[in-house]
Amino acid sequence: MSIRILATSPLVGPYIGNLGLRFPELCVVPFRSPAWTAGLATAEALVVLLSEPLTEADLELCPNLKVIGTYSVGINHLPSAYCQQRGIRIVNTPGVLTDATADLALTLLLALTRRVSEGEALVRSGQWKGWATDLLLGAGLSGKTCGILGSGPIGRAFARRAWAIGMKVFFWDREGNQSPVDFGVDIAPRLLLDDLLRQSSVLSLHCPLTDSTRGLLSREKLALLPRGAFLINTARGGIFDEEAAMDLLNQEKIGGIGLDVFENEPALNPKWLEAPRTVLLPHLGSATVETREAMSKLLCDGIEESLRGASE
Ligand SMILES: O=CC(=O)O
């Protein structure tokens, strides 16, 4: 039987299994295993994870390919321009992971500013001597400014959360676009990047990784942040210069960094493990049962629609 749908994971929930009932030519095998490579020759649909980058050369081996489903909202691991040229549809999972990702960004921000990891480590170490006036004092957020890079659904969802804890919100997305952003509970100004950086006590990244956002926050740009600012990234590694951010952190110019994503993850720069005032998570933005199931459903529905649409 020749393979029509080539997936690298059963995903969360019953949806890939159900798709297999309707398309028996579905096969789940590890990414880049010999069986996966062999399946490319007949595959009409590929299902991959965000940690499984596809190249043009891979897709050259798929003469029948109609659709690629990625279990992520980000599509920076796929050759989009090539897909467009060949009429290969990309199905991703926007919308359903918005709240989970914004929740995680807020979790990082609160954990960082209220020194949650240090407090927990102290309690678990058995060294806690009791309540003290100056024990692990953190930074308050109410009344402070929050700059948000990216005014898409996740940036706006994070803005609502920042607003709810009393922060004053500003956005930036594309240079030159200065129309205010209505984020559902308030309307926030959109600033030029340098102005936003100069004013952000907290900077949270919510833009995709593209040719125009890769390396966007260079050493010079990061240096514009006010002394003691907090940087949160739940978007993608590669948007800011990690070495420069670590230098600014060590010089106490940056107050703290909360990261869910890294350049070259999971092989992170070992300096992160030694860096002070950081909270580091293993790319958990969409990691709730409800969200991952909703992502599976959206992805499998999109694959089915693409295959049926193509054969009708
Ligand atoms: O990072 C997570 C995603 O792109 O879904």
PDB file of C-alpha atoms and ligand atoms in Angstrom:
ATOM      1  CA  MET A   1       0.000   0.000   0.000  1.00  0.00           C
ATOM      2  CA  SER A   2       1.488   3.333  -0.942  1.00  0.00           C
ATOM      3  CA  ILE A   3       1.512   5.977   1.792  1.00  0.00           C
ATOM      4  CA  ARG A   4      -0.721   9.045   1.313  1.00  0.00           C
ATOM      5  CA  ILE A   5      -0.378  10.719   4.719  1.00  0.00           C
ATOM      6  CA  LEU A   6       3.075  10.585   6.285  1.00  0.00           C
ATOM      7  CA  ALA A   7       3.093  11.725   9.923  1.00  0.00           C
ATOM      8  CA  THR A   8       5.937  11.796  12.412  1.00  0.00           C
ATOM      9  CA  SER A   9       3.819  11.683  15.577  1.00  0.00           C
ATOM     10  CA  PRO A  10       0.390  10.412  16.647  1.00  0.00           C
ATOM     11  CA  LEU A  11      -0.124  13.911  18.180  1.00  0.00           C
ATOM     12  CA  VAL A  12      -2.278  14.381  21.309  1.00  0.00           C
ATOM     13  CA  GLY A  13      -5.828  12.987  21.300  1.00  0.00           C
ATOM     14  CA  PRO A  14      -7.639  10.670  18.922  1.00  0.00           C
ATOM     15  CA  TYR A  15      -7.489  12.782  15.768  1.00  0.00           C
ATOM     16  CA  ILE A  16      -4.611  11.199  13.865  1.00  0.00           C
ATOM     17  CA  GLY A  17      -6.073   7.766  14.661  1.00  0.00           C
ATOM     18  CA  ASN A  18      -9.473   8.904  13.367  1.00  0.00           C
ATOM     19  CA  LEU A  19      -7.897  10.315  10.220  1.00  0.00           C
ATOM     20  CA  GLY A  20      -6.273   6.913   9.690  1.00  0.00           C
ATOM     21  CA  LEU A  21      -9.741   5.283   9.749  1.00  0.00           C
ATOM     22  CA  ARG A  22     -10.788   7.485   6.824  1.00  0.00           C
ATOM     23  CA  PHE A  23      -7.406   7.386   5.060  1.00  0.00           C
ATOM     24  CA  PRO A  24      -5.910   3.906   5.690  1.00  0.00           C
ATOM     25  CA  GLU A  25      -2.835   4.918   3.711  1.00  0.00           C
ATOM     26  CA  LEU A  26      -1.675   6.909   6.779  1.00  0.00           C
ATOM     27  CA  CYS A  27       1.622   6.020   8.329  1.00  0.00           C
ATOM     28  CA  VAL A  28       3.262   7.343  11.543  1.00  0.00           C
ATOM     29  CA  VAL A  29       7.033   6.909  11.534  1.00  0.00           C
ATOM     30  CA  PRO A  30       9.908   8.891  13.076  1.00  0.00           C
ATOM     31  CA  PHE A  31      11.107  11.984  11.256  1.00  0.00           C
ATOM     32  CA  ARG A  32      14.006  11.220   8.906  1.00  0.00           C
ATOM     33  CA  SER A  33      13.840   7.457   9.596  1.00  0.00           C
ATOM     34  CA  PRO A  34      14.348   5.237   6.517  1.00  0.00           C
ATOM     35  CA  ALA A  35      10.567   4.567   6.459  1.00  0.00           C
ATOM     36  CA  TRP A  36       9.866   8.317   6.483  1.00  0.00           C
ATOM     37  CA  THR A  37      12.270   8.949   3.608  1.00  0.00           C
ATOM     38  CA  ALA A  38      10.777   6.063   1.643  1.00  0.00           C
ATOM     39  CA  GLY A  39       7.247   7.409   2.221  1.00  0.00           C
ATOM     40  CA  LEU A  40       8.034  10.766   0.611  1.00  0.00           C
ATOM     41  CA  ALA A  41       7.794   9.268  -2.884  1.00  0.00           C
ATOM     42  CA  THR A  42       4.013   8.778  -2.664  1.00  0.00           C
ATOM     43  CA  ALA A  43       2.998  11.160   0.161  1.00  0.00           C
ATOM     44  CA  GLU A  44       0.206  13.629  -0.578  1.00  0.00           C
ATOM     45  CA  ALA A  45       0.277  15.010   2.980  1.00  0.00           C
ATOM     46  CA  LEU A  46       3.089  15.400   5.499  1.00  0.00           C
ATOM     47  CA  VAL A  47       2.497  16.032   9.193  1.00  0.00           C
ATOM     48  CA  VAL A  48       5.479  17.434  11.103  1.00  0.00           C
ATOM     49  CA  LEU A  49       6.312  19.088  14.423  1.00  0.00           C
ATOM     50  CA  LEU A  50       7.927  22.501  14.869  1.00  0.00           C
ATOM     51  CA  SER A  51      11.196  20.734  15.736  1.00  0.00           C
ATOM     52  CA  GLU A  52      11.235  18.949  12.359  1.00  0.00           C
ATOM     53  CA  PRO A  53      12.413  21.371   9.670  1.00  0.00           C
ATOM     54  CA  LEU A  54      11.637  20.463   6.077  1.00  0.00           C
ATOM     55  CA  THR A  55      13.879  21.593   3.247  1.00  0.00           C
ATOM     56  CA  GLU A  56      13.185  22.201  -0.418  1.00  0.00           C
ATOM     57  CA  ALA A  57      15.308  19.122  -1.102  1.00  0.00           C
ATOM     58  CA  ASP A  58      12.923  17.007   1.031  1.00  0.00           C
ATOM     59  CA  LEU A  59       9.948  18.314  -0.885  1.00  0.00           C
ATOM     60  CA  GLU A  60      11.629  17.644  -4.246  1.00  0.00           C
ATOM     61  CA  LEU A  61      11.290  13.977  -3.249  1.00  0.00           C
ATOM     62  CA  CYS A  62       7.487  14.375  -2.921  1.00  0.00           C
ATOM     63  CA  PRO A  63       6.045  14.715  -6.440  1.00  0.00           C
ATOM     64  CA  ASN A  64       2.456  14.190  -5.185  1.00  0.00           C
ATOM     65  CA  LEU A  65       2.571  16.505  -2.190  1.00  0.00           C
ATOM     66  CA  LYS A  66      -0.567  18.645  -1.719  1.00  0.00           C
ATOM     67  CA  VAL A  67      -0.403  19.706   1.910  1.00  0.00           C
ATOM     68  CA  ILE A  68       1.956  20.003   4.867  1.00  0.00           C
ATOM     69  CA  GLY A  69       0.417  20.074   8.320  1.00  0.00           C
ATOM     70  CA  THR A  70       2.554  21.468  11.119  1.00  0.00           C
ATOM     71  CA  TYR A  71       1.616  20.972  14.753  1.00  0.00           C
ATOM     72  CA  SER A  72       2.401  24.600  15.544  1.00  0.00           C
ATOM     73  CA  VAL A  73       1.328  28.106  14.725  1.00  0.00           C
ATOM     74  CA  GLY A  74       4.878  29.018  13.676  1.00  0.00           C
ATOM     75  CA  ILE A  75       5.924  27.998  10.182  1.00  0.00           C
ATOM     76  CA  ASN A  76       9.546  29.197  10.225  1.00  0.00           C
ATOM     77  CA  HIS A  77      10.747  25.566   9.870  1.00  0.00           C
ATOM     78  CA  LEU A  78       9.032  25.170   6.472  1.00  0.00           C
ATOM     79  CA  PRO A  79      10.120  26.481   3.050  1.00  0.00           C
ATOM     80  CA  SER A  80       6.983  28.615   2.586  1.00  0.00           C
ATOM     81  CA  ALA A  81       8.001  30.410  -0.607  1.00  0.00           C
ATOM     82  CA  TYR A  82       8.805  27.102  -2.283  1.00  0.00           C
ATOM     83  CA  CYS A  83       5.463  25.635  -1.122  1.00  0.00           C
ATOM     84  CA  GLN A  84       3.602  28.603  -2.539  1.00  0.00           C
ATOM     85  CA  GLN A  85       5.401  28.211  -5.846  1.00  0.00           C
ATOM     86  CA  ARG A  86       4.428  24.536  -6.047  1.00  0.00           C
ATOM     87  CA  GLY A  87       0.873  25.081  -4.772  1.00  0.00           C
ATOM     88  CA  ILE A  88       1.507  23.033  -1.629  1.00  0.00           C
ATOM     89  CA  ARG A  89      -0.849  24.166   1.131  1.00  0.00           C
ATOM     90  CA  ILE A  90       0.480  24.696   4.644  1.00  0.00           C
ATOM     91  CA  VAL A  91      -1.925  23.912   7.465  1.00  0.00           C
ATOM     92  CA  ASN A  92      -0.849  25.260  10.864  1.00  0.00           C
ATOM     93  CA  THR A  93      -2.708  25.784  14.136  1.00  0.00           C
ATOM     94  CA  PRO A  94      -3.506  29.472  14.676  1.00  0.00           C
ATOM     95  CA  GLY A  95      -6.161  30.612  17.154  1.00  0.00           C
ATOM     96  CA  VAL A  96      -6.367  27.562  19.373  1.00  0.00           C
ATOM     97  CA  LEU A  97      -3.080  28.165  21.200  1.00  0.00           C
ATOM     98  CA  THR A  98      -3.440  31.904  21.702  1.00  0.00           C
ATOM     99  CA  ASP A  99      -4.558  31.854  25.344  1.00  0.00           C
ATOM    100  CA  ALA A 100      -2.212  29.048  26.401  1.00  0.00           C
ATOM    101  CA  THR A 101       0.795  30.905  24.993  1.00  0.00           C
ATOM    102  CA  ALA A 102      -0.233  34.255  26.477  1.00  0.00           C
ATOM    103  CA  ASP A 103      -0.784  32.521  29.842  1.00  0.00           C
ATOM    104  CA  LEU A 104       2.719  31.095  29.693  1.00  0.00           C
ATOM    105  CA  ALA A 105       4.226  34.494  28.878  1.00  0.00           C
ATOM    106  CA  LEU A 106       2.477  35.916  31.953  1.00  0.00           C
ATOM    107  CA  THR A 107       3.670  32.938  34.003  1.00  0.00           C
ATOM    108  CA  LEU A 108       7.255  33.684  32.969  1.00  0.00           C
ATOM    109  CA  LEU A 109       6.852  37.368  33.777  1.00  0.00           C
ATOM    110  CA  LEU A 110       5.384  36.772  37.241  1.00  0.00           C
ATOM    111  CA  ALA A 111       7.814  33.964  38.060  1.00  0.00           C
ATOM    112  CA  LEU A 112      10.720  36.182  37.069  1.00  0.00           C
ATOM    113  CA  THR A 113       9.644  39.361  38.800  1.00  0.00           C
ATOM    114  CA  ARG A 114       8.494  37.587  42.003  1.00  0.00           C
ATOM    115  CA  ARG A 115      11.552  35.289  42.120  1.00  0.00           C
ATOM    116  CA  VAL A 116       9.445  32.133  42.228  1.00  0.00           C
ATOM    117  CA  SER A 117      12.259  29.707  41.298  1.00  0.00           C
ATOM    118  CA  GLU A 118      14.570  31.095  43.989  1.00  0.00           C
ATOM    119  CA  GLY A 119      11.802  30.971  46.589  1.00  0.00           C
ATOM    120  CA  GLU A 120      10.900  27.407  45.761  1.00  0.00           C
ATOM    121  CA  ALA A 121      14.554  26.334  45.789  1.00  0.00           C
ATOM    122  CA  LEU A 122      14.953  27.937  49.226  1.00  0.00           C
ATOM    123  CA  VAL A 123      11.952  26.094  50.658  1.00  0.00           C
ATOM    124  CA  ARG A 124      13.011  22.756  49.148  1.00  0.00           C
ATOM    125  CA  SER A 125      16.575  23.170  50.388  1.00  0.00           C
ATOM    126  CA  GLY A 126      15.374  23.209  53.988  1.00  0.00           C
ATOM    127  CA  GLN A 127      17.335  26.453  54.504  1.00  0.00           C
ATOM    128  CA  TRP A 128      14.341  28.774  54.875  1.00  0.00           C
ATOM    129  CA  LYS A 129      14.581  30.461  58.293  1.00  0.00           C
ATOM    130  CA  GLY A 130      11.138  32.096  58.253  1.00  0.00           C
ATOM    131  CA  TRP A 131       9.467  35.315  57.126  1.00  0.00           C
ATOM    132  CA  ALA A 132      11.858  38.241  56.795  1.00  0.00           C
ATOM    133  CA  THR A 133      11.395  41.879  55.818  1.00  0.00           C
ATOM    134  CA  ASP A 134      13.843  41.685  52.933  1.00  0.00           C
ATOM    135  CA  LEU A 135      13.590  38.070  51.817  1.00  0.00           C
ATOM    136  CA  LEU A 136      13.662  37.691  48.014  1.00  0.00           C
ATOM    137  CA  LEU A 137      12.208  41.100  47.227  1.00  0.00           C
ATOM    138  CA  GLY A 138      10.996  41.212  43.648  1.00  0.00           C
ATOM    139  CA  ALA A 139       9.725  43.881  41.278  1.00  0.00           C
ATOM    140  CA  GLY A 140       6.126  45.090  41.217  1.00  0.00           C
ATOM    141  CA  LEU A 141       4.424  45.419  37.825  1.00  0.00           C
ATOM    142  CA  SER A 142       1.355  47.531  38.460  1.00  0.00           C
ATOM    143  CA  GLY A 143       1.734  50.969  36.845  1.00  0.00           C
ATOM    144  CA  LYS A 144       4.806  49.923  34.830  1.00  0.00           C
ATOM    145  CA  THR A 145       5.083  49.870  31.049  1.00  0.00           C
ATOM    146  CA  CYS A 146       4.882  46.783  28.880  1.00  0.00           C
ATOM    147  CA  GLY A 147       6.135  46.838  25.296  1.00  0.00           C
ATOM    148  CA  ILE A 148       4.761  44.092  23.081  1.00  0.00           C
ATOM    149  CA  LEU A 149       6.436  43.086  19.824  1.00  0.00           C
ATOM    150  CA  GLY A 150       3.725  41.716  17.548  1.00  0.00           C
ATOM    151  CA  SER A 151       0.081  42.785  17.557  1.00  0.00           C
ATOM    152  CA  GLY A 152      -1.372  39.485  16.345  1.00  0.00           C
ATOM    153  CA  PRO A 153      -3.726  37.341  18.448  1.00  0.00           C
ATOM    154  CA  ILE A 154      -1.065  36.208  20.953  1.00  0.00           C
ATOM    155  CA  GLY A 155       0.362  39.716  21.415  1.00  0.00           C
ATOM    156  CA  ARG A 156      -3.148  41.049  22.015  1.00  0.00           C
ATOM    157  CA  ALA A 157      -4.009  38.218  24.426  1.00  0.00           C
ATOM    158  CA  PHE A 158      -0.833  38.973  26.365  1.00  0.00           C
ATOM    159  CA  ALA A 159      -1.736  42.680  26.345  1.00  0.00           C
ATOM    160  CA  ARG A 160      -5.067  41.870  28.037  1.00  0.00           C
ATOM    161  CA  ARG A 161      -3.215  39.986  30.750  1.00  0.00           C
ATOM    162  CA  ALA A 162      -0.644  42.764  31.229  1.00  0.00           C
ATOM    163  CA  TRP A 163      -3.478  45.315  31.366  1.00  0.00           C
ATOM    164  CA  ALA A 164      -5.313  43.187  33.953  1.00  0.00           C
ATOM    165  CA  ILE A 165      -2.332  43.360  36.315  1.00  0.00           C
ATOM    166  CA  GLY A 166      -2.186  47.130  35.928  1.00  0.00           C
ATOM    167  CA  MET A 167       0.469  47.601  33.249  1.00  0.00           C
ATOM    168  CA  LYS A 168       0.445  50.284  30.573  1.00  0.00           C
ATOM    169  CA  VAL A 169       0.728  48.604  27.190  1.00  0.00           C
ATOM    170  CA  PHE A 170       2.438  49.654  23.911  1.00  0.00           C
ATOM    171  CA  PHE A 171       2.815  47.692  20.699  1.00  0.00           C
ATOM    172  CA  TRP A 172       5.227  47.481  17.806  1.00  0.00           C
ATOM    173  CA  ASP A 173       4.940  45.209  14.796  1.00  0.00           C
ATOM    174  CA  ARG A 174       6.109  46.637  11.486  1.00  0.00           C
ATOM    175  CA  GLU A 175       8.212  49.764  11.195  1.00  0.00           C
ATOM    176  CA  GLY A 176       6.005  52.625  10.042  1.00  0.00           C
ATOM    177  CA  ASN A 177       2.701  51.123  11.196  1.00  0.00           C
ATOM    178  CA  GLN A 178       1.539  53.480  13.921  1.00  0.00           C
ATOM    179  CA  SER A 179      -2.199  52.852  14.079  1.00  0.00           C
ATOM    180  CA  PRO A 180      -3.309  52.141  17.661  1.00  0.00           C
ATOM    181  CA  VAL A 181      -4.131  48.552  18.621  1.00  0.00           C
ATOM    182  CA  ASP A 182      -7.497  47.643  20.094  1.00  0.00           C
ATOM    183  CA  PHE A 183      -6.739  44.650  22.284  1.00  0.00           C
ATOM    184  CA  GLY A 184     -10.259  44.056  23.519  1.00  0.00           C
ATOM    185  CA  VAL A 185     -10.188  45.826  26.880  1.00  0.00           C
ATOM    186  CA  ASP A 186      -8.348  49.002  25.863  1.00  0.00           C
ATOM    187  CA  ILE A 187      -6.636  50.675  22.926  1.00  0.00           C
ATOM    188  CA  ALA A 188      -2.834  50.948  23.020  1.00  0.00           C
ATOM    189  CA  PRO A 189      -0.505  53.125  20.973  1.00  0.00           C
ATOM    190  CA  ARG A 190       1.809  51.533  18.443  1.00  0.00           C
ATOM    191  CA  LEU A 191       5.282  53.058  18.675  1.00  0.00           C
ATOM    192  CA  LEU A 192       8.381  53.064  16.527  1.00  0.00           C
ATOM    193  CA  LEU A 193      10.707  50.281  17.676  1.00  0.00           C
ATOM    194  CA  ASP A 194      13.354  52.483  19.303  1.00  0.00           C
ATOM    195  CA  ASP A 195      10.702  54.486  21.159  1.00  0.00           C
ATOM    196  CA  LEU A 196       9.012  51.307  22.367  1.00  0.00           C
ATOM    197  CA  LEU A 197      12.313  49.850  23.588  1.00  0.00           C
ATOM    198  CA  ARG A 198      13.223  53.060  25.444  1.00  0.00           C
ATOM    199  CA  GLN A 199       9.900  52.948  27.329  1.00  0.00           C
ATOM    200  CA  SER A 200       9.470  49.245  28.117  1.00  0.00           C
ATOM    201  CA  SER A 201       9.970  48.125  31.725  1.00  0.00           C
ATOM    202  CA  VAL A 202       8.833  44.769  30.366  1.00  0.00           C
ATOM    203  CA  LEU A 203       9.338  43.661  26.770  1.00  0.00           C
ATOM    204  CA  SER A 204       7.444  40.595  25.593  1.00  0.00           C
ATOM    205  CA  LEU A 205       8.011  39.061  22.158  1.00  0.00           C
ATOM    206  CA  HIS A 206       5.013  37.791  20.200  1.00  0.00           C
ATOM    207  CA  CYS A 207       6.050  38.104  16.564  1.00  0.00           C
ATOM    208  CA  PRO A 208       6.844  35.251  14.159  1.00  0.00           C
ATOM    209  CA  LEU A 209      10.438  34.472  13.198  1.00  0.00           C
ATOM    210  CA  THR A 210      10.796  35.712   9.619  1.00  0.00           C
ATOM    211  CA  ASP A 211      13.562  37.247   7.522  1.00  0.00           C
ATOM    212  CA  SER A 212      12.573  40.642   8.906  1.00  0.00           C
ATOM    213  CA  THR A 213      12.418  39.660  12.603  1.00  0.00           C
ATOM    214  CA  ARG A 214      15.514  37.423  12.700  1.00  0.00           C
ATOM    215  CA  GLY A 215      18.115  39.343  14.740  1.00  0.00           C
ATOM    216  CA  LEU A 216      15.697  42.291  15.059  1.00  0.00           C
ATOM    217  CA  LEU A 217      16.808  43.000  18.625  1.00  0.00           C
ATOM    218  CA  SER A 218      20.510  43.523  18.099  1.00  0.00           C
ATOM    219  CA  ARG A 219      22.952  44.548  20.829  1.00  0.00           C
ATOM    220  CA  GLU A 220      22.276  48.226  19.977  1.00  0.00           C
ATOM    221  CA  LYS A 221      18.499  47.783  20.166  1.00  0.00           C
ATOM    222  CA  LEU A 222      18.616  45.838  23.461  1.00  0.00           C
ATOM    223  CA  ALA A 223      20.793  48.561  24.948  1.00  0.00           C
ATOM    224  CA  LEU A 224      17.865  50.991  24.492  1.00  0.00           C
ATOM    225  CA  LEU A 225      15.807  49.186  27.148  1.00  0.00           C
ATOM    226  CA  PRO A 226      15.585  51.073  30.453  1.00  0.00           C
ATOM    227  CA  ARG A 227      17.914  49.829  33.178  1.00  0.00           C
ATOM    228  CA  GLY A 228      16.356  46.840  34.974  1.00  0.00           C
ATOM    229  CA  ALA A 229      13.870  45.960  32.194  1.00  0.00           C
ATOM    230  CA  PHE A 230      12.552  42.403  31.952  1.00  0.00           C
ATOM    231  CA  LEU A 231      12.607  40.491  28.658  1.00  0.00           C
ATOM    232  CA  ILE A 232      10.114  37.680  27.978  1.00  0.00           C
ATOM    233  CA  ASN A 233      10.187  35.447  24.894  1.00  0.00           C
ATOM    234  CA  THR A 234       7.537  32.852  24.099  1.00  0.00           C
ATOM    235  CA  ALA A 235       7.755  33.440  20.315  1.00  0.00           C
ATOM    236  CA  ARG A 236      10.914  32.015  18.725  1.00  0.00           C
ATOM    237  CA  GLY A 237      14.624  32.045  19.431  1.00  0.00           C
ATOM    238  CA  GLY A 238      16.635  34.127  16.986  1.00  0.00           C
ATOM    239  CA  ILE A 239      14.603  37.339  17.350  1.00  0.00           C
ATOM    240  CA  PHE A 240      17.074  38.849  19.849  1.00  0.00           C
ATOM    241  CA  ASP A 241      20.831  38.553  20.140  1.00  0.00           C
ATOM    242  CA  GLU A 242      21.268  36.034  22.975  1.00  0.00           C
ATOM    243  CA  GLU A 243      24.929  36.850  23.679  1.00  0.00           C
ATOM    244  CA  ALA A 244      24.157  40.574  23.892  1.00  0.00           C
ATOM    245  CA  ALA A 245      21.179  39.947  26.180  1.00  0.00           C
ATOM    246  CA  MET A 246      23.341  37.804  28.477  1.00  0.00           C
ATOM    247  CA  ASP A 247      26.002  40.536  28.622  1.00  0.00           C
ATOM    248  CA  LEU A 248      23.384  43.159  29.519  1.00  0.00           C
ATOM    249  CA  LEU A 249      21.937  40.789  32.138  1.00  0.00           C
ATOM    250  CA  ASN A 250      25.355  40.216  33.706  1.00  0.00           C
ATOM    251  CA  GLN A 251      25.939  43.985  33.797  1.00  0.00           C
ATOM    252  CA  GLU A 252      22.520  44.331  35.508  1.00  0.00           C
ATOM    253  CA  LYS A 253      21.291  46.566  32.692  1.00  0.00           C
ATOM    254  CA  ILE A 254      18.604  43.952  31.958  1.00  0.00           C
ATOM    255  CA  GLY A 255      16.770  43.050  35.182  1.00  0.00           C
ATOM    256  CA  GLY A 256      15.776  39.519  34.200  1.00  0.00           C
ATOM    257  CA  ILE A 257      14.963  37.266  31.256  1.00  0.00           C
ATOM    258  CA  GLY A 258      12.192  34.685  30.969  1.00  0.00           C
ATOM    259  CA  LEU A 259      12.473  32.312  28.041  1.00  0.00           C
ATOM    260  CA  ASP A 260      10.342  29.508  26.656  1.00  0.00           C
ATOM    261  CA  VAL A 261      12.207  29.408  23.326  1.00  0.00           C
ATOM    262  CA  PHE A 262      15.864  29.495  22.345  1.00  0.00           C
ATOM    263  CA  GLU A 263      18.003  29.884  19.285  1.00  0.00           C
ATOM    264  CA  ASN A 264      19.042  26.326  18.253  1.00  0.00           C
ATOM    265  CA  GLU A 265      16.799  24.706  20.869  1.00  0.00           C
ATOM    266  CA  PRO A 266      17.029  22.229  22.515  1.00  0.00           C
ATOM    267  CA  ALA A 267      20.817  22.756  22.284  1.00  0.00           C
ATOM    268  CA  LEU A 268      20.836  25.955  24.262  1.00  0.00           C
ATOM    269  CA  ASN A 269      23.816  28.178  24.717  1.00  0.00           C
ATOM    270  CA  PRO A 270      25.309  26.749  27.968  1.00  0.00           C
ATOM    271  CA  LYS A 271      25.744  30.285  29.297  1.00  0.00           C
ATOM    272  CA  TRP A 272      21.984  30.391  29.895  1.00  0.00           C
ATOM    273  CA  LEU A 273      22.378  27.711  32.558  1.00  0.00           C
ATOM    274  CA  GLU A 274      24.725  29.957  34.547  1.00  0.00           C
ATOM    275  CA  ALA A 275      22.886  33.224  33.873  1.00  0.00           C
ATOM    276  CA  PRO A 276      21.464  35.070  36.903  1.00  0.00           C
ATOM    277  CA  ARG A 277      17.826  36.287  37.128  1.00  0.00           C
ATOM    278  CA  THR A 278      16.435  33.980  34.480  1.00  0.00           C
ATOM    279  CA  VAL A 279      13.478  31.623  34.221  1.00  0.00           C
ATOM    280  CA  LEU A 280      14.005  29.013  31.498  1.00  0.00           C
ATOM    281  CA  LEU A 281      11.264  26.713  30.207  1.00  0.00           C
ATOM    282  CA  PRO A 282      11.361  23.948  27.563  1.00  0.00           C
ATOM    283  CA  HIS A 283       9.047  25.435  24.879  1.00  0.00           C
ATOM    284  CA  LEU A 284       5.768  24.879  26.740  1.00  0.00           C
ATOM    285  CA  GLY A 285       3.709  27.736  25.213  1.00  0.00           C
ATOM    286  CA  SER A 286       0.917  25.545  23.851  1.00  0.00           C
ATOM    287  CA  ALA A 287       1.387  22.706  26.335  1.00  0.00           C
ATOM    288  CA  THR A 288      -2.049  22.189  27.844  1.00  0.00           C
ATOM    289  CA  VAL A 289      -4.117  19.075  27.165  1.00  0.00           C
ATOM    290  CA  GLU A 290      -7.000  21.157  25.831  1.00  0.00           C
ATOM    291  CA  THR A 291      -4.772  23.184  23.524  1.00  0.00           C
ATOM    292  CA  ARG A 292      -2.811  20.258  22.152  1.00  0.00           C
ATOM    293  CA  GLU A 293      -6.062  18.365  21.447  1.00  0.00           C
ATOM    294  CA  ALA A 294      -7.522  21.414  19.709  1.00  0.00           C
ATOM    295  CA  MET A 295      -4.324  21.729  17.653  1.00  0.00           C
ATOM    296  CA  SER A 296      -4.593  18.067  16.627  1.00  0.00           C
ATOM    297  CA  LYS A 297      -8.218  18.510  15.536  1.00  0.00           C
ATOM    298  CA  LEU A 298      -7.510  21.662  13.554  1.00  0.00           C
ATOM    299  CA  LEU A 299      -4.537  20.068  11.849  1.00  0.00           C
ATOM    300  CA  CYS A 300      -6.300  16.803  10.966  1.00  0.00           C
ATOM    301  CA  ASP A 301      -9.400  18.651   9.707  1.00  0.00           C
ATOM    302  CA  GLY A 302      -7.150  20.775   7.490  1.00  0.00           C
ATOM    303  CA  ILE A 303      -5.344  17.753   6.072  1.00  0.00           C
ATOM    304  CA  GLU A 304      -8.615  15.960   5.354  1.00  0.00           C
ATOM    305  CA  GLU A 305     -10.136  19.042   3.721  1.00  0.00           C
ATOM    306  CA  SER A 306      -7.031  19.492   1.554  1.00  0.00           C
ATOM    307  CA  LEU A 307      -6.991  15.867   0.406  1.00  0.00           C
ATOM    308  CA  ARG A 308     -10.732  15.693  -0.252  1.00  0.00           C
ATOM    309  CA  GLY A 309     -10.687  19.107  -1.953  1.00  0.00           C
ATOM    310  CA  ALA A 310      -7.886  17.906  -4.193  1.00  0.00           C
ATOM    311  CA  SER A 311      -9.667  14.687  -5.203  1.00  0.00           C
ATOM    312  CA  GLU A 312     -13.176  16.175  -5.709  1.00  0.00           C
TER     313      GLU A 312
HETATM  314  O1  LIG B   1       5.783  27.587  19.353  1.00  0.00           O
HETATM  315  C1  LIG B   1       4.738  27.047  19.179  1.00  0.00           C
HETATM  316  C2  LIG B   1       4.022  27.079  17.951  1.00  0.00           C
HETATM  317  O2  LIG B   1       4.496  27.667  16.964  1.00  0.00           O
HETATM  318  O3  LIG B   1       2.946  26.478  17.900  1.00  0.00           O
END
